[in-house]
XYZ file of C-alpha atoms in Angstrom:
555
model
C -28.749 -44.323 -59.213
C -31.995 -44.107 -57.289
C -31.147 -47.146 -55.208
C -27.708 -45.722 -54.435
C -29.239 -42.391 -53.398
C -31.637 -44.265 -51.208
C -28.764 -46.124 -49.535
C -26.847 -42.867 -49.003
C -29.980 -41.180 -47.628
C -30.621 -44.064 -45.264
C -26.959 -43.976 -44.153
C -27.087 -40.208 -43.585
C -30.329 -40.532 -41.651
C -28.869 -43.307 -39.487
C -25.695 -41.312 -38.732
C -27.741 -38.212 -37.936
C -30.027 -40.225 -35.690
C -27.063 -41.653 -33.790
C -25.496 -38.171 -33.484
C -28.651 -36.535 -32.148
C -29.314 -39.427 -29.839
C -25.832 -39.101 -28.360
C -25.674 -35.310 -28.175
C -27.142 -34.965 -24.639
C -24.655 -37.511 -23.291
C -21.758 -35.889 -25.123
C -22.730 -32.483 -23.793
C -23.161 -33.905 -20.320
C -19.624 -35.229 -20.460
C -18.125 -31.856 -21.390
C -16.190 -30.532 -18.402
C -17.777 -27.492 -16.823
C -15.839 -24.340 -16.159
C -13.166 -24.730 -13.493
C -13.751 -23.384 -10.018
C -11.323 -20.756 -8.721
C -10.144 -20.666 -5.106
C -8.109 -17.524 -4.491
C -6.330 -17.147 -1.134
C -4.652 -13.879 -0.114
C -2.634 -13.386 3.076
C -1.491 -10.053 4.485
C 2.045 -8.605 4.596
C 3.637 -12.037 4.170
C 7.350 -11.697 3.518
C 8.963 -13.235 0.451
C 11.355 -15.195 2.661
C 8.828 -16.330 5.279
C 7.524 -19.467 3.580
C 9.180 -22.829 3.005
C 9.181 -22.707 -0.809
C 11.172 -19.449 -0.621
C 13.825 -20.625 1.811
C 11.815 -19.800 4.933
C 9.542 -22.162 6.801
C 11.383 -24.522 9.093
C 14.697 -22.850 8.245
C 13.388 -19.685 9.876
C 11.741 -21.383 12.843
C 8.230 -21.366 11.382
C 7.357 -24.601 9.499
C 4.864 -24.222 6.633
C 4.070 -27.843 5.643
C 0.750 -27.026 3.966
C 2.163 -24.232 1.830
C 5.154 -26.472 1.058
C 2.693 -29.129 -0.136
C 0.853 -26.560 -2.226
C 4.114 -25.686 -3.982
C 4.947 -29.356 -4.586
C 1.580 -29.844 -6.278
C 1.833 -26.876 -8.621
C 3.801 -23.830 -9.750
C 5.798 -21.495 -7.494
C 6.526 -17.998 -8.821
C 9.794 -16.267 -7.947
C 9.329 -13.029 -9.933
C 5.750 -12.271 -8.907
C 4.902 -8.658 -8.084
C 2.334 -6.860 -5.962
C 1.970 -3.178 -5.027
C 3.840 -1.614 -2.084
C 0.975 -1.487 0.445
C -2.379 -3.020 1.358
C -5.043 -0.898 -0.331
C -3.261 -0.414 -3.685
C -2.185 -4.064 -3.617
C -5.723 -5.313 -3.153
C -7.156 -2.772 -5.605
C -4.689 -3.918 -8.278
C -5.589 -7.559 -7.681
C -9.344 -6.939 -7.734
C -9.409 -4.635 -10.763
C -6.462 -5.728 -12.908
C -5.537 -2.034 -13.126
C -2.654 -0.077 -11.631
C -4.016 1.640 -8.509
C -3.743 5.215 -9.737
C -6.355 4.422 -12.419
C -8.982 3.584 -9.793
C -7.820 6.227 -7.318
C -6.996 3.511 -4.764
C -3.399 4.465 -4.065
C -3.396 5.069 -0.328
C -4.726 3.426 2.823
C -7.841 5.158 4.174
C -8.791 5.801 7.787
C -12.082 4.505 9.177
C -14.737 7.163 9.030
C -13.408 8.618 5.774
C -16.060 6.842 3.713
C -15.483 6.328 -0.005
C -13.623 3.430 -1.506
C -13.414 1.442 -4.720
C -15.438 3.398 -7.295
C -18.699 1.796 -8.384
C -17.609 2.041 -12.024
C -14.689 -0.367 -11.544
C -14.822 -4.008 -12.571
C -13.608 -6.531 -10.011
C -12.713 -10.208 -10.170
C -16.157 -10.861 -8.750
C -18.145 -8.773 -11.228
C -16.183 -10.056 -14.239
C -16.512 -13.707 -13.246
C -20.225 -13.195 -12.586
C -20.527 -12.579 -16.328
C -19.226 -16.098 -16.857
C -21.892 -17.694 -14.684
C -19.763 -18.020 -11.562
C -21.121 -17.998 -8.027
C -18.901 -15.420 -6.304
C -18.017 -15.216 -2.620
C -15.739 -13.030 -0.495
C -14.522 -13.444 3.066
C -11.881 -11.691 5.184
C -9.946 -8.492 4.685
C -11.337 -6.112 2.053
C -9.586 -2.791 2.782
C -11.039 -1.070 -0.275
C -13.335 1.412 1.397
C -16.379 1.476 3.637
C -19.053 3.209 1.513
C -21.987 0.990 0.530
C -21.007 1.064 -3.150
C -17.449 -0.032 -2.295
C -18.334 -3.207 -0.363
C -17.887 -6.671 -1.925
C -21.640 -7.323 -2.166
C -21.906 -4.194 -4.346
C -18.782 -5.069 -6.332
C -19.794 -8.325 -8.002
C -19.802 -10.764 -5.089
C -22.995 -12.746 -4.527
C -22.151 -12.964 -0.863
C -19.657 -11.523 1.590
C -19.097 -13.117 4.984
C -17.072 -11.784 7.912
C -15.314 -9.059 5.935
C -12.851 -6.694 7.610
C -12.794 -3.183 6.228
C -9.437 -2.070 7.628
C -5.941 -3.170 8.519
C -5.656 -4.777 11.965
C -4.204 -1.757 13.753
C -7.389 0.181 13.011
C -9.346 -2.114 15.320
C -7.135 -1.145 18.267
C -7.618 2.623 17.989
C -10.832 2.664 20.044
C -9.414 0.281 22.659
C -8.402 2.130 25.875
C -6.064 -0.691 26.916
C -4.012 -0.114 23.754
C -3.982 3.686 23.811
C -4.789 4.882 27.340
C -3.398 8.330 26.535
C -5.890 8.987 23.736
C -8.245 11.910 24.260
C -11.684 10.521 25.290
C -13.450 12.489 22.545
C -11.159 11.050 19.889
C -11.653 7.546 21.281
C -15.407 8.053 21.167
C -15.106 9.084 17.517
C -13.177 5.919 16.658
C -15.681 3.779 18.562
C -18.474 5.366 16.559
C -16.987 5.111 13.063
C -15.124 1.766 13.235
C -17.208 -0.989 11.702
C -16.731 -4.592 12.747
C -17.097 -7.786 10.677
C -19.754 -7.368 7.993
C -21.835 -9.899 6.071
C -24.459 -9.597 3.358
C -25.691 -10.733 -0.038
C -25.761 -8.792 -3.284
C -28.708 -6.420 -3.343
C -29.519 -7.092 0.291
C -28.858 -5.490 3.656
C -25.444 -5.547 5.316
C -25.226 -6.727 8.909
C -22.455 -6.191 11.427
C -21.749 -9.636 12.873
C -19.532 -8.485 15.725
C -17.085 -5.789 16.713
C -13.338 -6.422 16.447
C -10.788 -5.307 19.026
C -7.243 -6.067 20.113
C -8.076 -8.399 22.990
C -7.908 -12.144 23.508
C -11.686 -12.430 23.520
C -14.038 -14.535 21.384
C -17.621 -13.576 22.156
C -19.349 -12.981 18.794
C -22.736 -12.936 20.508
C -23.499 -11.442 23.908
C -27.025 -11.921 25.315
C -28.338 -12.552 21.825
C -26.805 -9.355 20.502
C -23.691 -8.380 18.579
C -20.582 -9.177 20.590
C -16.828 -8.754 20.233
C -14.144 -10.891 18.597
C -10.502 -10.100 19.231
C -7.793 -9.927 16.568
C -6.364 -13.350 17.556
C -9.630 -15.081 16.616
C -10.715 -13.211 13.483
C -9.033 -15.530 10.966
C -10.842 -18.511 12.474
C -14.089 -16.928 11.250
C -12.609 -16.385 7.793
C -11.611 -20.060 7.723
C -15.085 -21.059 8.967
C -16.762 -19.041 6.199
C -14.533 -20.630 3.544
C -15.194 -24.185 4.758
C -18.944 -23.612 4.916
C -18.917 -22.178 1.409
C -17.040 -25.192 0.021
C -19.504 -27.568 1.676
C -22.398 -25.678 0.068
C -20.637 -25.501 -3.299
C -20.248 -29.279 -3.309
C -24.052 -29.494 -3.328
C -24.165 -27.453 -6.548
C -21.771 -29.392 -8.813
C -23.116 -27.786 -11.981
C -22.374 -24.214 -10.885
C -18.758 -23.020 -11.047
C -17.605 -20.900 -8.145
C -15.086 -18.192 -7.370
C -14.203 -17.767 -3.712
C -11.749 -15.127 -2.506
C -10.398 -15.908 0.978
C -8.448 -13.088 2.641
C -6.689 -13.784 5.915
C -5.615 -10.965 8.240
C -2.455 -12.860 9.137
C 0.321 -11.816 9.167
C -0.350 -8.074 9.357
C 0.831 -6.621 12.638
C -0.108 -6.565 15.438
C 0.459 -10.297 15.218
C -1.600 -11.998 17.889
C -1.818 -15.718 17.144
C -4.931 -17.634 18.124
C -4.402 -19.354 21.502
C -4.035 -22.809 19.965
C -1.074 -21.538 17.920
C 0.813 -19.737 20.679
C 4.366 -21.102 20.928
C 3.631 -23.663 18.222
C 6.441 -22.363 16.029
C 10.027 -23.392 16.640
C 11.108 -19.809 17.381
C 8.001 -19.157 19.510
C 7.752 -15.524 18.467
C 4.347 -13.994 17.757
C 5.141 -13.563 14.076
C 6.391 -17.123 13.641
C 3.365 -18.475 15.525
C 1.130 -16.428 13.209
C 2.827 -17.876 10.121
C 2.169 -21.367 11.503
C -1.474 -20.365 12.028
C -1.779 -19.022 8.487
C -0.284 -22.226 7.103
C -2.663 -24.405 9.144
C -5.743 -22.506 8.009
C -4.698 -22.733 4.354
C -4.145 -26.451 4.904
C -7.656 -26.940 6.299
C -9.204 -25.183 3.311
C -7.199 -27.373 0.944
C -8.221 -30.482 2.910
C -11.872 -29.518 2.500
C -11.391 -28.986 -1.234
C -9.866 -32.496 -1.509
C -12.530 -34.006 0.742
C -15.343 -32.744 -1.495
C -13.553 -33.928 -4.651
C -13.793 -30.430 -6.129
C -10.014 -30.083 -6.206
C -9.900 -31.978 -9.517
C -11.598 -29.076 -11.289
C -10.349 -26.101 -9.273
C -7.603 -23.584 -9.940
C -6.075 -22.638 -6.589
C -4.016 -19.470 -6.411
C -2.251 -18.122 -3.331
C -0.408 -14.815 -2.900
C -0.163 -11.797 -0.590
C -1.050 -8.132 -0.991
C 2.345 -6.389 -0.802
C 5.965 -6.735 0.184
C 7.168 -7.374 3.732
C 6.650 -4.766 6.433
C 9.835 -4.736 8.489
C 9.616 -1.601 10.601
C 7.900 -3.484 13.418
C 10.522 -6.204 13.805
C 10.246 -8.873 15.116
C 6.489 -8.676 14.586
C 6.979 -8.505 10.835
C 7.939 -10.338 7.660
C 11.294 -11.078 6.132
C 12.526 -10.325 2.642
C 15.965 -11.081 1.218
C 15.614 -8.010 -0.997
C 16.400 -4.365 -0.417
C 13.693 -2.107 0.921
C 10.362 -2.780 2.532
C 6.640 -2.251 2.161
C 6.018 1.348 1.126
C 8.993 1.673 -1.237
C 9.660 0.915 -4.889
C 12.476 -1.467 -3.937
C 12.112 -5.203 -4.587
C 11.472 -5.855 -0.900
C 8.324 -3.770 -1.069
C 6.939 -5.335 -4.228
C 8.179 -8.862 -4.916
C 5.955 -11.396 -3.142
C 5.283 -15.132 -2.859
C 2.722 -16.730 -5.201
C 1.728 -20.345 -5.864
C -0.776 -21.888 -8.310
C -2.240 -25.417 -8.349
C -4.541 -26.770 -11.064
C -4.682 -30.579 -11.418
C -4.343 -31.739 -14.994
C -3.347 -28.250 -16.172
C -0.349 -27.187 -14.088
C 2.476 -29.681 -13.725
C 3.703 -30.581 -10.263
C 6.640 -28.899 -8.526
C 7.320 -26.259 -11.212
C 9.471 -23.249 -10.392
C 8.718 -20.199 -12.518
C 10.983 -17.143 -12.887
C 8.995 -15.159 -15.449
C 7.787 -11.606 -14.864
C 4.199 -11.849 -13.568
C 2.111 -9.958 -11.007
C -1.147 -9.618 -9.149
C -2.417 -7.325 -11.899
C -2.443 -10.336 -14.209
C -4.952 -12.339 -12.183
C -7.868 -10.447 -13.748
C -7.055 -11.450 -17.327
C -5.946 -14.926 -16.262
C -9.043 -15.757 -14.223
C -11.260 -14.287 -16.972
C -9.531 -16.497 -19.537
C -9.931 -19.568 -17.346
C -13.621 -18.711 -17.000
C -14.068 -18.073 -20.722
C -14.982 -14.429 -20.148
C -13.981 -11.516 -22.365
C -12.651 -8.524 -20.456
C -14.983 -5.527 -20.884
C -13.913 -2.507 -22.912
C -16.343 -0.252 -21.006
C -16.513 0.272 -17.259
C -19.667 -0.330 -15.231
C -20.817 3.180 -16.111
C -20.344 2.485 -19.825
C -17.206 4.582 -20.251
C -14.021 3.314 -21.965
C -11.706 1.372 -19.654
C -8.204 -0.052 -19.909
C -6.756 -3.030 -18.017
C -3.101 -3.549 -17.124
C -3.548 -7.306 -16.973
C -2.043 -10.108 -19.068
C -3.498 -13.580 -19.557
C -1.061 -15.980 -17.928
C -2.872 -19.247 -18.700
C -0.147 -20.264 -21.232
C 2.380 -19.929 -18.395
C 0.229 -21.975 -16.032
C -0.376 -24.701 -18.585
C 3.212 -24.729 -19.831
C 2.210 -23.873 -23.404
C 3.826 -20.449 -23.672
C 5.905 -17.720 -22.095
C 4.714 -14.728 -20.110
C 3.475 -11.953 -22.409
C 4.487 -9.407 -19.776
C 7.859 -7.743 -20.424
C 7.681 -4.814 -17.995
C 6.508 -3.840 -14.519
C 5.808 -0.382 -13.143
C 6.408 0.439 -9.476
C 4.321 3.160 -7.787
C 3.988 4.738 -4.355
C 0.997 6.746 -3.174
C -0.180 9.360 -5.662
C 2.501 8.937 -8.331
C 1.242 9.164 -11.892
C 4.589 8.414 -13.484
C 6.142 5.248 -12.030
C 8.839 5.532 -9.397
C 10.673 2.625 -11.024
C 10.356 0.479 -14.143
C 11.498 -3.086 -14.738
C 11.960 -4.371 -18.295
C 12.996 -8.019 -18.488
C 15.834 -8.248 -15.945
C 16.760 -4.550 -15.794
C 15.275 -2.042 -13.380
C 15.444 1.764 -13.558
C 14.777 3.546 -10.245
C 13.640 7.175 -10.451
C 12.171 7.691 -6.963
C 14.212 6.660 -3.937
C 11.345 7.197 -1.533
C 12.016 5.877 1.938
C 15.493 4.721 1.040
C 17.761 7.211 2.754
C 19.269 4.562 4.995
C 22.496 2.684 4.445
C 23.455 2.700 0.769
C 24.598 -0.928 0.764
C 21.045 -2.142 1.205
C 21.329 -3.438 4.751
C 18.028 -4.647 6.168
C 18.139 -2.796 9.493
C 14.983 -0.908 10.406
C 16.522 2.541 9.945
C 17.413 1.734 6.331
C 13.834 0.728 5.450
C 11.871 3.842 6.201
C 8.964 3.138 3.876
C 6.359 5.902 4.057
C 8.429 7.700 6.695
C 11.265 8.380 4.282
C 11.372 11.499 2.117
C 10.737 11.580 -1.596
C 14.068 11.684 -3.403
C 13.655 11.815 -7.150
C 16.729 11.189 -9.251
C 17.384 13.998 -11.704
C 18.447 13.121 -15.266
C 20.230 9.875 -14.403
C 18.285 7.107 -12.617
C 19.744 4.120 -10.830
C 19.980 0.947 -12.931
C 20.112 -2.590 -11.570
C 20.405 -5.997 -13.186
C 17.940 -8.004 -11.098
C 19.387 -11.303 -12.274
C 22.919 -10.491 -11.192
C 21.967 -8.175 -8.337
C 18.463 -8.842 -6.966
C 19.236 -6.792 -3.840
C 19.779 -3.616 -5.887
C 23.229 -2.950 -4.400
C 25.198 -2.065 -7.533
C 24.075 0.798 -9.751
C 25.407 -0.028 -13.227
C 24.163 2.983 -15.167
C 27.653 4.464 -15.616
C 29.759 1.515 -14.492
C 32.590 1.014 -17.024
C 32.423 -2.755 -16.741
C 28.673 -3.285 -16.897
C 27.470 0.055 -18.262
C 23.830 -0.078 -19.383
C 23.047 3.490 -20.391
C 21.517 2.197 -23.622
C 18.673 0.698 -21.532
C 17.487 4.280 -21.094
C 16.005 4.122 -24.590
C 14.001 1.024 -23.686
C 12.780 2.483 -20.396
C 11.838 5.736 -22.094
C 9.642 3.879 -24.559
C 7.913 1.973 -21.757
C 7.330 5.226 -19.882
C 5.837 6.861 -22.976
C 3.431 3.969 -23.418
C 1.979 4.160 -19.947
C 1.829 7.951 -19.815
C -0.094 7.982 -23.090
C -2.810 5.807 -21.558
C -3.619 8.497 -18.986
C -4.665 10.822 -21.780
C -7.122 8.371 -23.289
C -8.176 6.830 -19.967
C -7.956 9.526 -17.252
C -7.365 8.260 -13.699
C -10.243 8.496 -11.262
C -10.186 10.868 -8.301
C -7.934 9.754 -5.448
C -10.052 8.054 -2.795
C -7.691 8.838 0.081
C -5.193 11.675 0.064
C -1.751 11.724 1.633
C 0.405 14.639 2.647
C 2.216 15.848 -0.467
C 4.148 18.776 0.865
C 3.477 22.190 2.381
C 1.432 24.971 0.849
C 3.789 27.954 0.874
C 2.929 31.613 1.219
C 4.682 32.340 -2.055
C 2.556 29.775 -3.880
C -0.570 31.273 -2.366
C 0.440 34.726 -3.586
C 1.504 33.533 -7.043
C -1.162 31.064 -8.083
C -4.895 31.544 -8.318
C -5.439 27.785 -8.344
C -4.004 27.507 -4.827
C -6.472 30.102 -3.543
C -9.314 28.398 -5.378
C -8.379 24.999 -3.958
C -8.232 26.355 -0.412
C -11.618 27.997 -0.824
C -13.222 24.901 -2.298
C -11.647 21.994 -0.393
C -9.600 23.497 2.419
C -6.390 21.865 3.593
C -6.141 18.108 3.807
C -3.421 16.666 6.012
C -4.745 13.191 6.875
C -3.558 11.102 9.775
C -0.564 8.898 8.846
C -1.821 5.323 8.662
C 1.495 3.726 7.737
C -0.115 0.420 6.846
């Protein structure tokens, strides 16, 4: 027995010795966390890009985006929010915009922005050991606490705080009739491209205006870069970051690249003028966007980092059509600023070698809100249950990695549509059915024609449906032309029970997790004399905060 025990002991010792001797090599061979390259364009229409029936067929070839789709998964039921600031807030926080107070576009000089207590993609991925980087359009406020370098990003480079129109307000060649005092105010409060590192100072790299000028430095001092050239700096920042990241192969990275294209005014860089087949400014700008995405992807391939990088592309909101032809196209009803599909359904593509199969077309219900939980899952990070001020927080985000990897279906069964300061959703989608309660901006032609006057967006009145909402089957009728609530052939009144339950669920969350204060207020109707006489709260509000009728940004 002793000799046998000795043999077993020797065997165990030998096996253990081999195991411990091999452990460093085994650990070294374990794949590190995947990098994440997240590209966001601006106001890109669902039907603008090749994978969605656009591209060459609409006079604006998108070969690089077409290639992206062929290498991964294209989403056809992917949702954003109806305008820039709420769309970007939802993406960054994984929360519907009314929770963070980021429901409306702010004017420069208003201050404020994304509350410091919010988690962002950057701050969550930092917890997983990621190097985080942001370049391009931010549009989530201009206060110090609301900038990317204060919101979880190790570095921000060439960020734009506003939509493109804002950079033309102080330009006398754009608005010669503007009062000189007002122009001086805009010149004073409008910040140009900003750069900085977390915990460090923020520098203004150059001013931005609406001219064809590219002089970032003048006599050794801050210069001016025109709208046509801004995205070239965003591309430059992204390429430089990828080169640097290749030198740190053991550190996973998250880079968020945000192009200004194709938000109007569309002014393509000179090298892209008339490079589209249709030779319009919008089509040329789509070609420019496609080329810049292609160069970033080429750099990722060149460095070899593509093999361990999840690439995700989408845009911030539905197409903005009121500035045709300097605007996007959507085959759906409505436009940016409404709860219709045209204002909310957007292009999205994901590529992840070895994880996502090639040339997959996905029709499951997914949205920008879900990127928070998905990226956190990819990074092996648990979503926090407390905000950055240690108060309870709720996310509206679902982990979509099973969808990406083809191992499961989307856990999301519903989507809520909001405009501006709505607390209850203006519309709800459950599976393929959609209930519309708020017809905001949709007082044009009832058949859903896509003419400008039928897509009034923010300019249209609120028109809430009393008692009976509109109901659409988005599989049979994606353009929302045929209300089937009381149709004898396709009557779906019983869906009201389902929608009611979904509405109860979301409204209950506001009790436990109160929304933050709105960061930018919109006009929500007149204050009447009768209200003033009847209600003490109206008098108190006037005494405390005065009257707020902000300038209409419409972007």
